[in-house]
PDB file of C-alpha atoms in Angstrom:
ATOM      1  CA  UNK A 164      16.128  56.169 -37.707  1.00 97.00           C
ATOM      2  CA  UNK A 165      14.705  55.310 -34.365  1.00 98.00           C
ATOM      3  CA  UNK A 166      14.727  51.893 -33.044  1.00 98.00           C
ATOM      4  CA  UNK A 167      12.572  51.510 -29.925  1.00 98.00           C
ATOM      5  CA  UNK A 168      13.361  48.136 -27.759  1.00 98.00           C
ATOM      6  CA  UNK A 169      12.762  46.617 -24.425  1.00 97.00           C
ATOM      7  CA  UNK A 170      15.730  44.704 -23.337  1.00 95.00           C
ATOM      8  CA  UNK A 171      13.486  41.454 -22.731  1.00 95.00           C
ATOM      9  CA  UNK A 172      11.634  41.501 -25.693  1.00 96.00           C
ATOM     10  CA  UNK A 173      13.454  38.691 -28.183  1.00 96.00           C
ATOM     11  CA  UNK A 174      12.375  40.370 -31.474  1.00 96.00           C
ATOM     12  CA  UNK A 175      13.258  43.866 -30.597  1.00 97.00           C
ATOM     13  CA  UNK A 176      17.267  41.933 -29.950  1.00 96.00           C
ATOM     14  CA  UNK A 177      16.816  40.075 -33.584  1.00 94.00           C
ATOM     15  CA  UNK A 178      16.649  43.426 -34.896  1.00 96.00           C
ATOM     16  CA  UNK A 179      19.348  44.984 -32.603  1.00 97.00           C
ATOM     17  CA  UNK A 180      21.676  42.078 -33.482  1.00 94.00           C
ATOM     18  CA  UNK A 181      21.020  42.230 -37.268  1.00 92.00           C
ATOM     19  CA  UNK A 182      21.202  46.109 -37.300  1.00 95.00           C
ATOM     20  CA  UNK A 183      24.666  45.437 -36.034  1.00 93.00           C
ATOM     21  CA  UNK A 184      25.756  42.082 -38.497  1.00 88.00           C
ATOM     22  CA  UNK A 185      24.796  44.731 -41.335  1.00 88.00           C
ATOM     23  CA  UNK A 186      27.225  47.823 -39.884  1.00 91.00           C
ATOM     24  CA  UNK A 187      23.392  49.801 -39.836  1.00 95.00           C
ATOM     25  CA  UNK A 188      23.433  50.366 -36.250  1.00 96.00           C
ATOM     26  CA  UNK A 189      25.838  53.750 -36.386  1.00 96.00           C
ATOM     27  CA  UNK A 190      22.331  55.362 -38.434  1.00 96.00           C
ATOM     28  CA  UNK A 191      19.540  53.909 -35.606  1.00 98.00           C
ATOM     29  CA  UNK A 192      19.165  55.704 -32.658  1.00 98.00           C
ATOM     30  CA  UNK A 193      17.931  52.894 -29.774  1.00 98.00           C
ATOM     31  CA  UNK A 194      15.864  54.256 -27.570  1.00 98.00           C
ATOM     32  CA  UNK A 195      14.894  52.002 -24.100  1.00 97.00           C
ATOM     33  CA  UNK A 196      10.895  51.507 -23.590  1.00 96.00           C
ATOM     34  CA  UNK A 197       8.437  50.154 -21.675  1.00 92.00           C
ATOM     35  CA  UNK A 198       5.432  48.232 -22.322  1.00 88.00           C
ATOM     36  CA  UNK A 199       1.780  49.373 -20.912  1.00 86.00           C
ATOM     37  CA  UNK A 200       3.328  52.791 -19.932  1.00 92.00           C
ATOM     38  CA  UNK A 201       0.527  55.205 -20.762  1.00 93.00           C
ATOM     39  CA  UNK A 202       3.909  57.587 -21.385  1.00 94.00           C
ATOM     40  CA  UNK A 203       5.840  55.256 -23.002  1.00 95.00           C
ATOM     41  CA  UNK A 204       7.944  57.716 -25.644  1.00 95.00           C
ATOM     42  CA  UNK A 205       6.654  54.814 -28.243  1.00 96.00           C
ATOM     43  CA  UNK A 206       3.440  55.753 -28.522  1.00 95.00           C
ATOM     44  CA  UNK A 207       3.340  58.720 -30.672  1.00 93.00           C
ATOM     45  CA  UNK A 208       5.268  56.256 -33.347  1.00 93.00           C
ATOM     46  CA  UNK A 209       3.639  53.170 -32.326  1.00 93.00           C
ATOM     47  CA  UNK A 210      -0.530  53.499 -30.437  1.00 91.00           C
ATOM     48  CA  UNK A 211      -0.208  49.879 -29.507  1.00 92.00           C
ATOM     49  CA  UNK A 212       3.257  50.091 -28.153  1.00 92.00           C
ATOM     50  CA  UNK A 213       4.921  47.480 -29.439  1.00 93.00           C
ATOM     51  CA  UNK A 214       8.240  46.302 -29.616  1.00 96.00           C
ATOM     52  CA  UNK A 215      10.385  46.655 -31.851  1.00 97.00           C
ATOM     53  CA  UNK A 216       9.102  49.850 -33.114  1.00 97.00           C
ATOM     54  CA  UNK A 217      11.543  50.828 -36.046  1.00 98.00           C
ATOM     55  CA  UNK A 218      10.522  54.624 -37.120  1.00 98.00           C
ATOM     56  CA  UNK A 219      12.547  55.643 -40.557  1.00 97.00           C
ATOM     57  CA  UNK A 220      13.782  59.327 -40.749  1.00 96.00           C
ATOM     58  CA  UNK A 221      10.244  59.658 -43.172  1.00 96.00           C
ATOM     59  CA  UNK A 222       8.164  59.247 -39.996  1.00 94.00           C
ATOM     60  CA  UNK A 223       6.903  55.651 -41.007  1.00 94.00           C
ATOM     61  CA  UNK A 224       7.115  53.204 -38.427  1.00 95.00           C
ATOM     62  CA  UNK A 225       7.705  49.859 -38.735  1.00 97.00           C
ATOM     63  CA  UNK A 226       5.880  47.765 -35.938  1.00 94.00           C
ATOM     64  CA  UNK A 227       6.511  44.011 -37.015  1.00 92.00           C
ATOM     65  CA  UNK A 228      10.045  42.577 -36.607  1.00 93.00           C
ATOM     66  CA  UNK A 229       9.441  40.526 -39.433  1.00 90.00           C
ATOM     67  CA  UNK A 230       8.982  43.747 -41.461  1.00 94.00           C
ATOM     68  CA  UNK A 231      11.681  45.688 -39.864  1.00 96.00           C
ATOM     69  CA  UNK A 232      14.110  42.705 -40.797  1.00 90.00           C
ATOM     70  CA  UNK A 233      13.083  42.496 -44.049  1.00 88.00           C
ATOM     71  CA  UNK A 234      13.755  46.237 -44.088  1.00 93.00           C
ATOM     72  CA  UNK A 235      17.204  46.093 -42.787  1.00 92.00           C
ATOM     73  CA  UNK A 236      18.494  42.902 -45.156  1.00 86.00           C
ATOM     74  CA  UNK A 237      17.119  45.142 -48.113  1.00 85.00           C
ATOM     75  CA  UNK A 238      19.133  47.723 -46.706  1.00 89.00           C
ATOM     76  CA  UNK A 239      21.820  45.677 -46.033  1.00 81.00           C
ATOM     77  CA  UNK A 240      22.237  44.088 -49.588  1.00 70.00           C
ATOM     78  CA  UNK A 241      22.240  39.817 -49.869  1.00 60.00           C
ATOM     79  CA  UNK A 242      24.722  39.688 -47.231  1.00 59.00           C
ATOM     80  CA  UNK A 243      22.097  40.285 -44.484  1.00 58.00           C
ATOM     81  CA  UNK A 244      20.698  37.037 -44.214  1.00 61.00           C
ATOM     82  CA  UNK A 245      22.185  34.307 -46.011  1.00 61.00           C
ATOM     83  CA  UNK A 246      21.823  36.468 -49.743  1.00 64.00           C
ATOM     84  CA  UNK A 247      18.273  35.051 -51.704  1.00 68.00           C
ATOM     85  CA  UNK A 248      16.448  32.101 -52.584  1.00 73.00           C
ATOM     86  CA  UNK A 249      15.576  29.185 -50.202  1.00 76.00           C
ATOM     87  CA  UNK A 250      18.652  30.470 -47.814  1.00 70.00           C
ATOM     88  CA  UNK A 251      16.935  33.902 -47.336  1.00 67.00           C
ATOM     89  CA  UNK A 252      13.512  32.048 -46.812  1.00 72.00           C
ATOM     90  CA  UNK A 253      15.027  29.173 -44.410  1.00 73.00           C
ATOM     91  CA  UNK A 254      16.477  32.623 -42.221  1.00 69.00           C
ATOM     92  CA  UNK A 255      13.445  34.112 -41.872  1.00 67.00           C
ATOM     93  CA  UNK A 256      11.779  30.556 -40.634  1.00 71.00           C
ATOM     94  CA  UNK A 257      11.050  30.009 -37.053  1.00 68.00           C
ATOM     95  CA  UNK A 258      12.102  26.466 -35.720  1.00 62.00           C
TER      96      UNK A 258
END
């Protein structure tokens, strides 16, 4: 998998960080990008350019880091974010 990031953007580091808590990060290649580059090596993955762009080994890409983290706990198993039920739910929340 690719993982495509800019180092300010505080989604694409929730998904850095939880690719890491889960022991996924040795299979996700991270690859630095920027924003509004017309050559931004995002853009064949991702036309809007977004970040986090998480591209599986099929070629899909995942654009939302809601999605991508709901990806990663499913890949993860229950230990990912706080297992199921209103836990998982409460993780996911934004305060």
């Amino acid at each position: 998998m690719k993982l495509f990031f800019t180092q300010r953007s505080p989604f694409a580091r929730k998904i850095r960080m939880l690719a890491r808590m889960t022991d996924q990060i040795g299979g996700i290649e991270e690859i630095e990008t920027a924003v509004r580059d017309p050559n931004a090596p995002v853009l064949p993955y991702n036309p809007t350019g977004k970040v986090p762009t998480l591209v599986l080994d099929n070629g899909t890409g995942l654009s939302e880091s809601l999605l991508i983290t709901a990806y990663l706990e499913e890949r993860g198993g229950p230990r990912a974010l706080n297992g199921t039920g209103d836990p998982r739910w409460a993780a996911f929340a934004f305060d």
